[in-house]
PDB file of C-alpha atoms and ligand atoms in Angstrom:
ATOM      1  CA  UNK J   1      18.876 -74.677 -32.019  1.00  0.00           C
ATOM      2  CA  UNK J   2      18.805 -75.665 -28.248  1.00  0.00           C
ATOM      3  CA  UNK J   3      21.735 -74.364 -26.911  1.00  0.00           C
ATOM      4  CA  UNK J   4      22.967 -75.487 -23.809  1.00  0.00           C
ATOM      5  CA  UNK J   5      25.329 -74.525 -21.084  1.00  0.00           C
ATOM      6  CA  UNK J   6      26.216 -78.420 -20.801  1.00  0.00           C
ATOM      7  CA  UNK J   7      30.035 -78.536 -21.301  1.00  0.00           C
ATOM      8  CA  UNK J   8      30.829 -82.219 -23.048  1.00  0.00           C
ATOM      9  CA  UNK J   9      27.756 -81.440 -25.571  1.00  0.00           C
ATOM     10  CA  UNK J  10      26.666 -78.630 -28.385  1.00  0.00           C
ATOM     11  CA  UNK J  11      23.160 -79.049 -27.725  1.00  0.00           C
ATOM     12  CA  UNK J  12      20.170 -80.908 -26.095  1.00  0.00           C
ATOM     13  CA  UNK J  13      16.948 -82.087 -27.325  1.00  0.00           C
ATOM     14  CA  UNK J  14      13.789 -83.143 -25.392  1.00  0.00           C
ATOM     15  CA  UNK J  15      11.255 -84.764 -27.089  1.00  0.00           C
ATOM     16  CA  UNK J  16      10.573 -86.935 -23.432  1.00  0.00           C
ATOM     17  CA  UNK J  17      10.469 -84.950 -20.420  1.00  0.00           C
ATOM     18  CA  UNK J  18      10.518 -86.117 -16.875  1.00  0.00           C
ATOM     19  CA  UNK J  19      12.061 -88.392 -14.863  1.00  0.00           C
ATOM     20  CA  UNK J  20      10.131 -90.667 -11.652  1.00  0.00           C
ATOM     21  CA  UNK J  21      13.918 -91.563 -10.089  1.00  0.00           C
ATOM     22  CA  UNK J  22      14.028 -89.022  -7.288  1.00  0.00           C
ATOM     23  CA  UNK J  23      17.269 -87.770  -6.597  1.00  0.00           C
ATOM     24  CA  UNK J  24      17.697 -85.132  -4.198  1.00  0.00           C
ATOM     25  CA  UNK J  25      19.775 -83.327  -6.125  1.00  0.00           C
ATOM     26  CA  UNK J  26      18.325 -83.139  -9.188  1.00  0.00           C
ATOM     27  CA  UNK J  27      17.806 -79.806 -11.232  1.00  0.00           C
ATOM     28  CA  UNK J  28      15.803 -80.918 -14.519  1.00  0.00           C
ATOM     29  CA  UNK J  29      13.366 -81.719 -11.887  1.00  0.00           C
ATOM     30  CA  UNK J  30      13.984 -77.799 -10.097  1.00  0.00           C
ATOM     31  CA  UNK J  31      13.599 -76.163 -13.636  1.00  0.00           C
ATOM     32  CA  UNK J  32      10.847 -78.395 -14.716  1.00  0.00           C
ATOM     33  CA  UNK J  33       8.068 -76.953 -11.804  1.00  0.00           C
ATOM     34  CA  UNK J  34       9.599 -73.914 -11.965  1.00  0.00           C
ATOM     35  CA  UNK J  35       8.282 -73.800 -15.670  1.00  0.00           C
ATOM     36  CA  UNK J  36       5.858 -76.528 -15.159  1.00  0.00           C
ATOM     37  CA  UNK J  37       1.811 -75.886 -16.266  1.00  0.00           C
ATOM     38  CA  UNK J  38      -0.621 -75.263 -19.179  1.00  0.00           C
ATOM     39  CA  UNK J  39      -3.692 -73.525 -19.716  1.00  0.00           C
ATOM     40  CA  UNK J  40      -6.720 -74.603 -18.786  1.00  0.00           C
ATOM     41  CA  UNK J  41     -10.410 -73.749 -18.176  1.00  0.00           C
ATOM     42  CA  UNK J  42      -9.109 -69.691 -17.667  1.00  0.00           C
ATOM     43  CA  UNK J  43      -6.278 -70.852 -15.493  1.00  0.00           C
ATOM     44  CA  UNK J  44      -2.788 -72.502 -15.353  1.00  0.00           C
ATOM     45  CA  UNK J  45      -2.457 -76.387 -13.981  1.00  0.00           C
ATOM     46  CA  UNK J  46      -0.313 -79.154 -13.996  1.00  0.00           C
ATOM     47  CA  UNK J  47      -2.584 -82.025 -14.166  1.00  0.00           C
ATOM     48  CA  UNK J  48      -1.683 -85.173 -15.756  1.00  0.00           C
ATOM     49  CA  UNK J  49      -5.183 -86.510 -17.563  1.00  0.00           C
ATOM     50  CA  UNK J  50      -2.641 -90.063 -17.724  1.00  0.00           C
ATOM     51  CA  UNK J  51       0.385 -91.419 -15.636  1.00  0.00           C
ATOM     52  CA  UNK J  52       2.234 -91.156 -19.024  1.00  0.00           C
ATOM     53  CA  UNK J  53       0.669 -88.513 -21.190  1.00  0.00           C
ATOM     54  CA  UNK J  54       1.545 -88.217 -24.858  1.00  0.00           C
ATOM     55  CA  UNK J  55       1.246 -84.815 -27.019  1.00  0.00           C
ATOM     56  CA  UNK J  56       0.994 -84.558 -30.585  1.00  0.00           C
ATOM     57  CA  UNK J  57       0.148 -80.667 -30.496  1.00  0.00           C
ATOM     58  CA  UNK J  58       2.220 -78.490 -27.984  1.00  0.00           C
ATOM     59  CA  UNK J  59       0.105 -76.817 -25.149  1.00  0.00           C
ATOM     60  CA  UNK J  60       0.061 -73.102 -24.053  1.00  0.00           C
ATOM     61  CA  UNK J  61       1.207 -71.718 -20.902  1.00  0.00           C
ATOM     62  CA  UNK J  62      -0.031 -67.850 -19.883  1.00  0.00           C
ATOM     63  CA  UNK J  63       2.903 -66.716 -17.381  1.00  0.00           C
ATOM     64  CA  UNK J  64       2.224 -64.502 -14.448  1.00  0.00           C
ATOM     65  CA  UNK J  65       3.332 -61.534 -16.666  1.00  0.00           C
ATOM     66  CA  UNK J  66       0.786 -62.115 -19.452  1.00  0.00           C
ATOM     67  CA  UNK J  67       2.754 -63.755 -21.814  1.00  0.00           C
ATOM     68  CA  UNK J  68       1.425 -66.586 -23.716  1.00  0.00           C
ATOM     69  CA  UNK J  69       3.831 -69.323 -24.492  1.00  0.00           C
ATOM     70  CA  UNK J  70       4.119 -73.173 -26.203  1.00  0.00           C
ATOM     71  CA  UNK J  71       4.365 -74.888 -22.214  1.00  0.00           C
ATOM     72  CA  UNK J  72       7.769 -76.315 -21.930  1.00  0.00           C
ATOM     73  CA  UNK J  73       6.910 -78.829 -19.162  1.00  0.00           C
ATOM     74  CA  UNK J  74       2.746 -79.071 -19.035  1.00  0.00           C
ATOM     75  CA  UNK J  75       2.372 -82.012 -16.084  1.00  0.00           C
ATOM     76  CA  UNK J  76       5.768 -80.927 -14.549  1.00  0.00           C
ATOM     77  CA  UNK J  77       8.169 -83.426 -14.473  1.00  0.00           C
ATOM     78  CA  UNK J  78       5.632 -85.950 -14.961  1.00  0.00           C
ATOM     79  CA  UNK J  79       7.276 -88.117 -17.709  1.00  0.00           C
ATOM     80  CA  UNK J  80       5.829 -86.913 -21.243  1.00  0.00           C
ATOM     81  CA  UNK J  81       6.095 -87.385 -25.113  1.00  0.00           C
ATOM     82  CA  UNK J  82       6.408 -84.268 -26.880  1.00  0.00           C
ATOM     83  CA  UNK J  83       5.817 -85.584 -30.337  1.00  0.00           C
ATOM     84  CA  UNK J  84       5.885 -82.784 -32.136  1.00  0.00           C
ATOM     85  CA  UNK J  85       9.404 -82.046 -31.166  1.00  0.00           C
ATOM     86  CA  UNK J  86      10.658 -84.983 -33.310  1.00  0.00           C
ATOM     87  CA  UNK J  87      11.259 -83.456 -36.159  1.00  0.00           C
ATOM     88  CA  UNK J  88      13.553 -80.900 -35.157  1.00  0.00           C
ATOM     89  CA  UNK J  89      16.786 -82.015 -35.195  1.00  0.00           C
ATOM     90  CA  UNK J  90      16.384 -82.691 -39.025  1.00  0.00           C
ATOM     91  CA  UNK J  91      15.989 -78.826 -39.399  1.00  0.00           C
ATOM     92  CA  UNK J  92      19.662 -78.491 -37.673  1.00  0.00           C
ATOM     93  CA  UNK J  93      21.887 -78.567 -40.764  1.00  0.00           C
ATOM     94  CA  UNK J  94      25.239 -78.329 -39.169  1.00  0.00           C
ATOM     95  CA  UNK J  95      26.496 -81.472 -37.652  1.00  0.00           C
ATOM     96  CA  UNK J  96      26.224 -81.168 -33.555  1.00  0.00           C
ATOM     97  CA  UNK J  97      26.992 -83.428 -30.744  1.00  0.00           C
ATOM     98  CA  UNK J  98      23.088 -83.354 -28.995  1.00  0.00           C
ATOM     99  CA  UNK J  99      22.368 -84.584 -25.564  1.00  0.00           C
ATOM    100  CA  UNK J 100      18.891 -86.264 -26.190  1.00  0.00           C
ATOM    101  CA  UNK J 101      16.722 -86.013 -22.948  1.00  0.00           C
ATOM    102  CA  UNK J 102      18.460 -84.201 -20.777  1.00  0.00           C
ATOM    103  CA  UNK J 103      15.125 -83.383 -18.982  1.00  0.00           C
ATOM    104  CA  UNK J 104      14.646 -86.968 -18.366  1.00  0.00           C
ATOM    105  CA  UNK J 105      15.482 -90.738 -18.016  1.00  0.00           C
ATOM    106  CA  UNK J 106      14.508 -92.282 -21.702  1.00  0.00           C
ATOM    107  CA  UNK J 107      15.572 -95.801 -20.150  1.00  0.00           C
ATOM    108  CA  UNK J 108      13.876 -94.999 -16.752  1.00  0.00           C
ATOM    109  CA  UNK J 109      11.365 -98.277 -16.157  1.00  0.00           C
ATOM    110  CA  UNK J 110       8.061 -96.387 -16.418  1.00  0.00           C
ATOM    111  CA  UNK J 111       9.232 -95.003 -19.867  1.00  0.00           C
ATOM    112  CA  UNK J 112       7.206 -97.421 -22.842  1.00  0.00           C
ATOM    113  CA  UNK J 113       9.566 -98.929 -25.560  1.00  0.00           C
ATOM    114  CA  UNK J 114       7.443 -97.174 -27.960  1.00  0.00           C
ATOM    115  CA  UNK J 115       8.820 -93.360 -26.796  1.00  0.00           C
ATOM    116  CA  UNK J 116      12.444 -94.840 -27.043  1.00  0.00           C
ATOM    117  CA  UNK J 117      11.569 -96.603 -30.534  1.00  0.00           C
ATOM    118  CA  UNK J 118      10.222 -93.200 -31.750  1.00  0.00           C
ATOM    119  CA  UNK J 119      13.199 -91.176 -30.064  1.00  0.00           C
ATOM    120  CA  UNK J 120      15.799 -93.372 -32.154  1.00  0.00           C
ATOM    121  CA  UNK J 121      13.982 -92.887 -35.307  1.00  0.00           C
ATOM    122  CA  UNK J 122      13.521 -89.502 -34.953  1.00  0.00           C
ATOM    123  CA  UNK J 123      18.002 -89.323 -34.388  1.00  0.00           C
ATOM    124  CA  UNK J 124      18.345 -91.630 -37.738  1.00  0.00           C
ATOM    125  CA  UNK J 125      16.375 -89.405 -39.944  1.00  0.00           C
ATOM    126  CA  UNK J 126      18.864 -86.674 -38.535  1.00  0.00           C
ATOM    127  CA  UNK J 127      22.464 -88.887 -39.167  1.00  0.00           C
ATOM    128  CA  UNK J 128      24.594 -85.633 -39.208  1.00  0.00           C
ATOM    129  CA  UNK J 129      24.345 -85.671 -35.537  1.00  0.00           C
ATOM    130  CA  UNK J 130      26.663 -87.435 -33.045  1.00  0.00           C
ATOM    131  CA  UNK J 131      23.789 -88.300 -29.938  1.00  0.00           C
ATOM    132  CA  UNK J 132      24.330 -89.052 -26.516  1.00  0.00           C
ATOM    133  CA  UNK J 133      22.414 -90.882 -24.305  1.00  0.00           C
ATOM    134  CA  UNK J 134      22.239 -91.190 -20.392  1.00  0.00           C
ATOM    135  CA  UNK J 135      20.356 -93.214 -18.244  1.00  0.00           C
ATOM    136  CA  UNK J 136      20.253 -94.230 -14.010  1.00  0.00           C
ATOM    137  CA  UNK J 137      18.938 -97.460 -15.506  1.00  0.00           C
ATOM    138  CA  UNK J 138      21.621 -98.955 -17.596  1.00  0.00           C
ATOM    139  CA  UNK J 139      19.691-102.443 -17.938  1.00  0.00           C
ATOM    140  CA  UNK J 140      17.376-101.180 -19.848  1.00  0.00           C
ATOM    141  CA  UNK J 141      19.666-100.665 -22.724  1.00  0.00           C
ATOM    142  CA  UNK J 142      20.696-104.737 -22.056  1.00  0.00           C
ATOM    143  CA  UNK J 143      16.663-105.589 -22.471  1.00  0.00           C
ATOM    144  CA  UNK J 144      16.524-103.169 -25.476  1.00  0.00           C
ATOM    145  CA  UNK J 145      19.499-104.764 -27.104  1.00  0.00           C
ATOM    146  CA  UNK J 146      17.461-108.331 -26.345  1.00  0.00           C
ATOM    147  CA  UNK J 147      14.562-107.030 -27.914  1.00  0.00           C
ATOM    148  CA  UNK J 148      16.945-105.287 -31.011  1.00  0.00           C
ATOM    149  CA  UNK J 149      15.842-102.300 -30.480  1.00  0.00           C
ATOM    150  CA  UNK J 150      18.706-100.569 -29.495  1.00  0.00           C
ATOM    151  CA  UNK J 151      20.241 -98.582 -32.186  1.00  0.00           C
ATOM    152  CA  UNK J 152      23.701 -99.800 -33.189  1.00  0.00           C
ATOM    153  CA  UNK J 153      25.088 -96.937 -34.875  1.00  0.00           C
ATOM    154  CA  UNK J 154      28.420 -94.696 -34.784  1.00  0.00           C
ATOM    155  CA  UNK J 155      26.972 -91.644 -33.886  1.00  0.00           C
ATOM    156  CA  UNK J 156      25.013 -93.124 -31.142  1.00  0.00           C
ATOM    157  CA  UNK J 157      26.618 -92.804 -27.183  1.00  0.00           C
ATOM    158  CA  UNK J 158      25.015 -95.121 -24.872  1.00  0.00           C
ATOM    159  CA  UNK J 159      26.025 -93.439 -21.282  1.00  0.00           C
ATOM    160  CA  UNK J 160      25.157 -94.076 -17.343  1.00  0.00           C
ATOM    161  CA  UNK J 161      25.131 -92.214 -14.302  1.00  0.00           C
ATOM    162  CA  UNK J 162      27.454 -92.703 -11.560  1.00  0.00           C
ATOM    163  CA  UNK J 163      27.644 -91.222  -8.176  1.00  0.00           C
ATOM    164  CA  UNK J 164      29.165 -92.970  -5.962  1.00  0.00           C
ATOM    165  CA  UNK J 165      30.174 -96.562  -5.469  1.00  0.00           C
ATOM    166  CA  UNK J 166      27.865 -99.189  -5.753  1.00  0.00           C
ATOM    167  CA  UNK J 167      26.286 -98.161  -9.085  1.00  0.00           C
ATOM    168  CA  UNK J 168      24.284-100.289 -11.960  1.00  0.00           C
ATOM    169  CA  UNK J 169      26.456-100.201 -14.988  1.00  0.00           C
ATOM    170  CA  UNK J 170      26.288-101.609 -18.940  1.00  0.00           C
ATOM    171  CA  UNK J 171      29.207-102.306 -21.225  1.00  0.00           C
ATOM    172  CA  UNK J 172      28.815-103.985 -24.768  1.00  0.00           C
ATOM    173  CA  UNK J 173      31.883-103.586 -27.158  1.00  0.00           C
ATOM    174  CA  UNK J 174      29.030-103.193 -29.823  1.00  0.00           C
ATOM    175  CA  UNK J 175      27.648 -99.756 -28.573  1.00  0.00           C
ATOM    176  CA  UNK J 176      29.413 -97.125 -27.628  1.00  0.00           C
ATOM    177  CA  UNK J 177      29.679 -97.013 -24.197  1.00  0.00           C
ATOM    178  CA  UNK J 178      30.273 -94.232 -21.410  1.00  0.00           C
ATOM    179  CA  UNK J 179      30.031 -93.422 -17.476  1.00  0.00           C
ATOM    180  CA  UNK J 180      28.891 -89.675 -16.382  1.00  0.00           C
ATOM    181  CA  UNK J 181      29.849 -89.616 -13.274  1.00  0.00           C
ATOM    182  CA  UNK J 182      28.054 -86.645 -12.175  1.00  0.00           C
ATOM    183  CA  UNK J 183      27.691 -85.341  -9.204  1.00  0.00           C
ATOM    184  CA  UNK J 184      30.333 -86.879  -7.741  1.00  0.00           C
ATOM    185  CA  UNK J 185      29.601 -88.194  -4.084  1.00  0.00           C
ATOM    186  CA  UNK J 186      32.200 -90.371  -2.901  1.00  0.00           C
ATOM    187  CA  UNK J 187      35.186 -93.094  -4.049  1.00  0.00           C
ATOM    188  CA  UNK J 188      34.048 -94.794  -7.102  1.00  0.00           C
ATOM    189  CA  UNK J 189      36.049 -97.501  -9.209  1.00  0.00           C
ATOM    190  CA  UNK J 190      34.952 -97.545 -12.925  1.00  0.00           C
ATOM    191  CA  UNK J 191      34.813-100.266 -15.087  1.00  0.00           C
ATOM    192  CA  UNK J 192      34.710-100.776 -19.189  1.00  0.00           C
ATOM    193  CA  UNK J 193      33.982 -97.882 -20.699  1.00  0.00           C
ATOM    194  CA  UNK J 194      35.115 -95.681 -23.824  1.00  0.00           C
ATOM    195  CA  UNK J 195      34.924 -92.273 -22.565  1.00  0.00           C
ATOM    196  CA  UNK J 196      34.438 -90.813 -18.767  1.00  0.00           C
ATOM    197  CA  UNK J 197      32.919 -87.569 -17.783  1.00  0.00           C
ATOM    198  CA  UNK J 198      33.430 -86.272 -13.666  1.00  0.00           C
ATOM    199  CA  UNK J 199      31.489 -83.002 -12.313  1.00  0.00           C
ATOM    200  CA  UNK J 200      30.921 -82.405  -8.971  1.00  0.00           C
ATOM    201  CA  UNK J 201      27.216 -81.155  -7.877  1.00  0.00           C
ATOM    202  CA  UNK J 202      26.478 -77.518  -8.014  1.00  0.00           C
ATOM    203  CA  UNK J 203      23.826 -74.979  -6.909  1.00  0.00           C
ATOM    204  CA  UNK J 204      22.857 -74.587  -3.721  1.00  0.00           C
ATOM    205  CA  UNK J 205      21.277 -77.667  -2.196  1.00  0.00           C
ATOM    206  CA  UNK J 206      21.711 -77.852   1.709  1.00  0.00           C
ATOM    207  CA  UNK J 207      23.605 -80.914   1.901  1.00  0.00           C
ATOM    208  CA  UNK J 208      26.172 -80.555  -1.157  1.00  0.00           C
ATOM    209  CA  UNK J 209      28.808 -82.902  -1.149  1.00  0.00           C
ATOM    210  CA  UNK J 210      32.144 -81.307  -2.348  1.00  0.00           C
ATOM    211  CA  UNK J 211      34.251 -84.057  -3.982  1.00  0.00           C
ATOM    212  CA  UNK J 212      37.778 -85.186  -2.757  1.00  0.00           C
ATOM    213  CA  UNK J 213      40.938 -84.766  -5.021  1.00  0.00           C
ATOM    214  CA  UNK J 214      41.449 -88.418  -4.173  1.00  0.00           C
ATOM    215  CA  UNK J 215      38.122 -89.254  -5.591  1.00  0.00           C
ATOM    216  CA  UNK J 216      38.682 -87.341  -8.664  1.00  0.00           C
ATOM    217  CA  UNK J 217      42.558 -89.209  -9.163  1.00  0.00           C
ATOM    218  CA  UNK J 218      41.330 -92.596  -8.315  1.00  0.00           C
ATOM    219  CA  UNK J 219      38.470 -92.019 -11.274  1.00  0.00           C
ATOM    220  CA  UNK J 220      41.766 -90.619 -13.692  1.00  0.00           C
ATOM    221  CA  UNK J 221      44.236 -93.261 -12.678  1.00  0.00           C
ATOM    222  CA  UNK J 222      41.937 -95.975 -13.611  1.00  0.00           C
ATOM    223  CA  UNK J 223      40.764 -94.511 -16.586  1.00  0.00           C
ATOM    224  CA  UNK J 224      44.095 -93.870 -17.508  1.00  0.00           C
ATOM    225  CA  UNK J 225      45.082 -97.600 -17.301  1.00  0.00           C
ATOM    226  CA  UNK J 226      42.169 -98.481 -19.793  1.00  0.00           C
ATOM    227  CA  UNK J 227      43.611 -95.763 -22.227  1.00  0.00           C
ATOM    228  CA  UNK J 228      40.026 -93.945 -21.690  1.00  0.00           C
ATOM    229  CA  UNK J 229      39.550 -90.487 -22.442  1.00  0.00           C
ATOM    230  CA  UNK J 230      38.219 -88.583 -19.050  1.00  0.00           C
ATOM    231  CA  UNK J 231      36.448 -85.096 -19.692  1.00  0.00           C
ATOM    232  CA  UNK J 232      36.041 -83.080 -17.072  1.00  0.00           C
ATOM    233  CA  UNK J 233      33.281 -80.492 -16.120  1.00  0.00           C
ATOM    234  CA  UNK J 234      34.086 -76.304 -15.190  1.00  0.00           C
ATOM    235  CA  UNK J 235      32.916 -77.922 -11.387  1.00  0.00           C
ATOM    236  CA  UNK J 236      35.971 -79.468 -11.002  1.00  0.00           C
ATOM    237  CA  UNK J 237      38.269 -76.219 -11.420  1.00  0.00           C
ATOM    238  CA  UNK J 238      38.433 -75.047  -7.878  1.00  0.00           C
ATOM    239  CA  UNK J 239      39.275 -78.875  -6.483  1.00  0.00           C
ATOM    240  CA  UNK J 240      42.136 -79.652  -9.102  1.00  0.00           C
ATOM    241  CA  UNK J 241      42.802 -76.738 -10.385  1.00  0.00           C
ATOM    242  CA  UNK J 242      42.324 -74.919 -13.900  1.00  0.00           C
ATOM    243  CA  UNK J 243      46.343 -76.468 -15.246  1.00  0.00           C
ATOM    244  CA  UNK J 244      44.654 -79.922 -13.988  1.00  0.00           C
ATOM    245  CA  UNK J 245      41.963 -79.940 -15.793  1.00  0.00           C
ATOM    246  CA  UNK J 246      41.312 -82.485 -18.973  1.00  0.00           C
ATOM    247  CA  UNK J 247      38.869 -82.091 -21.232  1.00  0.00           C
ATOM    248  CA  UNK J 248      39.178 -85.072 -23.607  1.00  0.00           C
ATOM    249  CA  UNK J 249      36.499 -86.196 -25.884  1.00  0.00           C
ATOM    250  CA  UNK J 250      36.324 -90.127 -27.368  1.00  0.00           C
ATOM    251  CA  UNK J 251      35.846 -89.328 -31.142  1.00  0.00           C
ATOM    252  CA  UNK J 252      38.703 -86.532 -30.955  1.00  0.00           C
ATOM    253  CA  UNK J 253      38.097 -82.644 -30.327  1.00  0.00           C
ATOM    254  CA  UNK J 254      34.535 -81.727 -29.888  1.00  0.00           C
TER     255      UNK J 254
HETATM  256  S1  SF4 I 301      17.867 -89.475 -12.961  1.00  0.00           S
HETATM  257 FE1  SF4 I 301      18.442 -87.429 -13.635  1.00  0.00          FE
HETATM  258  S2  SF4 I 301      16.527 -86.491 -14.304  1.00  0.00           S
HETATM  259 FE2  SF4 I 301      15.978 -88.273 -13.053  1.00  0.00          FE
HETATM  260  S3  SF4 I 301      15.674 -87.453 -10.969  1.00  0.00           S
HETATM  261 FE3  SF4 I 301      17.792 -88.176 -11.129  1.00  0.00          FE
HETATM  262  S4  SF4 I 301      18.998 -86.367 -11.722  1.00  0.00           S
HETATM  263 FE4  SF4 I 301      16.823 -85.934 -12.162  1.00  0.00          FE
END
């Protein structure tokens, strides 16, 4: 079982790692080259033999300390299939709410309908599971619901990033729908939804942006007047305060 310090979930799973969007501030991208290579010829390198590189077997990694290891992220945060991680959600008996791809975008442009095709089968031979998605790219789950691949199911959360104003976003009453908004950088307005999750960004980066209180109650107040549950992240507990803090989940408590 992947556990995960990730508040709003029980556990994540990454069968697709990396992620081509950029953001300064991201850390799957910090603790992918941190643990980033495989072995190779006697030594340890990240190269990519293809711009999207598939694995069906997992590769090794020798650390610095002599250890010998399955390679969590072989090319980095190159985007990759790790096949052979498919299968193990079925081996988690107890029912848990699972972040899927938290190392990466799924929906990000570059990533073939084939991965996400194999992704959602892999979370359907596991229904015990409640899954949540999130993507920078919420078109792609429009063009996926064109094509009918998108997985209309219960247990399946469809969700988008948010920073700041100005955003892409997806609703379809269909799926079930929901905005991270995570880090927060400035005043945002949301719009449809069924659940919304707030954190502000953490670690250490130079140029962190600490959010506003007002930012934070515009986010409530409107989510509020759509009668939208708003869960917010341990990030948020020096701004409004521990006795402010909600931490509401859509399908009741977590
Ligand atoms: S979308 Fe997410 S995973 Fe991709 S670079 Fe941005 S923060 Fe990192």
């Amino acid at each position: 079982m992947k556990k995960t310090k990730i508040e709003w979930c029980d556990s994540t799973f990454n069968p697709v790692t990396g992620c081509l969007h950029g953001c300064e501030y991201c850390y799957a991208r910090r603790v992918a080259q941190r643990f980033a290579g495989y072995d190779l010829n006697g030594g340890v390198t990240t190269n990519c033999p293809l711009p999207r590189a598939e694995l069906t077997e997992p590769l090794a990694v020798t650390w610095k300390n002599g250890k010998t290891v399955q390679a969590p992220y072989p090319f980095g945060f190159e985007p990759t299939l790790h096949r052979y991680r498919l299968e193990e959600i079925q081996r988690w008996q107890k029912p848990r709410t699972i972040f899927v791809c938290s190392m990466a975008d799924l929906f990000g442009e570059w990533v073939p309908d084939k991965w996400i095709e194999e992704v959602f089968a892999a979370c359907e031979k596991a229904p015990q599971h409640r899954y949540l998605f999130l993507t920078k790219n919420p078109f792609r789950y429009e063009q996926l619901h064109q094509k009918g691949i998108l997985c209309k199911s219960d247990n399946m959360w469809y969700g988008y990033s948010a920073t700041k104003d100005g955003y892409d976003f997806w609703f379809d009453s269909q799926y079930n729908c929901f905005v991270s908004v995570e880090p927060l950088l400035g005043l945002l307005g949301i719009v449809d939804t069924k659940w919304v999750i707030i954190g502000a960004e953490t670690g250490n980066r130079k140029n962190k942006i600490v959010p506003q209180k007002e930012w934070i109650n515009t986010i409530c107040n409107i989510a509020d007047n759509m009668h939208v549950p708003v869960f917010m992240k341990d990030s948020l507990i020096p701004i409004v305060g521990e006795e402010n803090m909600r931490r509401e989940f859509p399908w009741g408590k977590s």
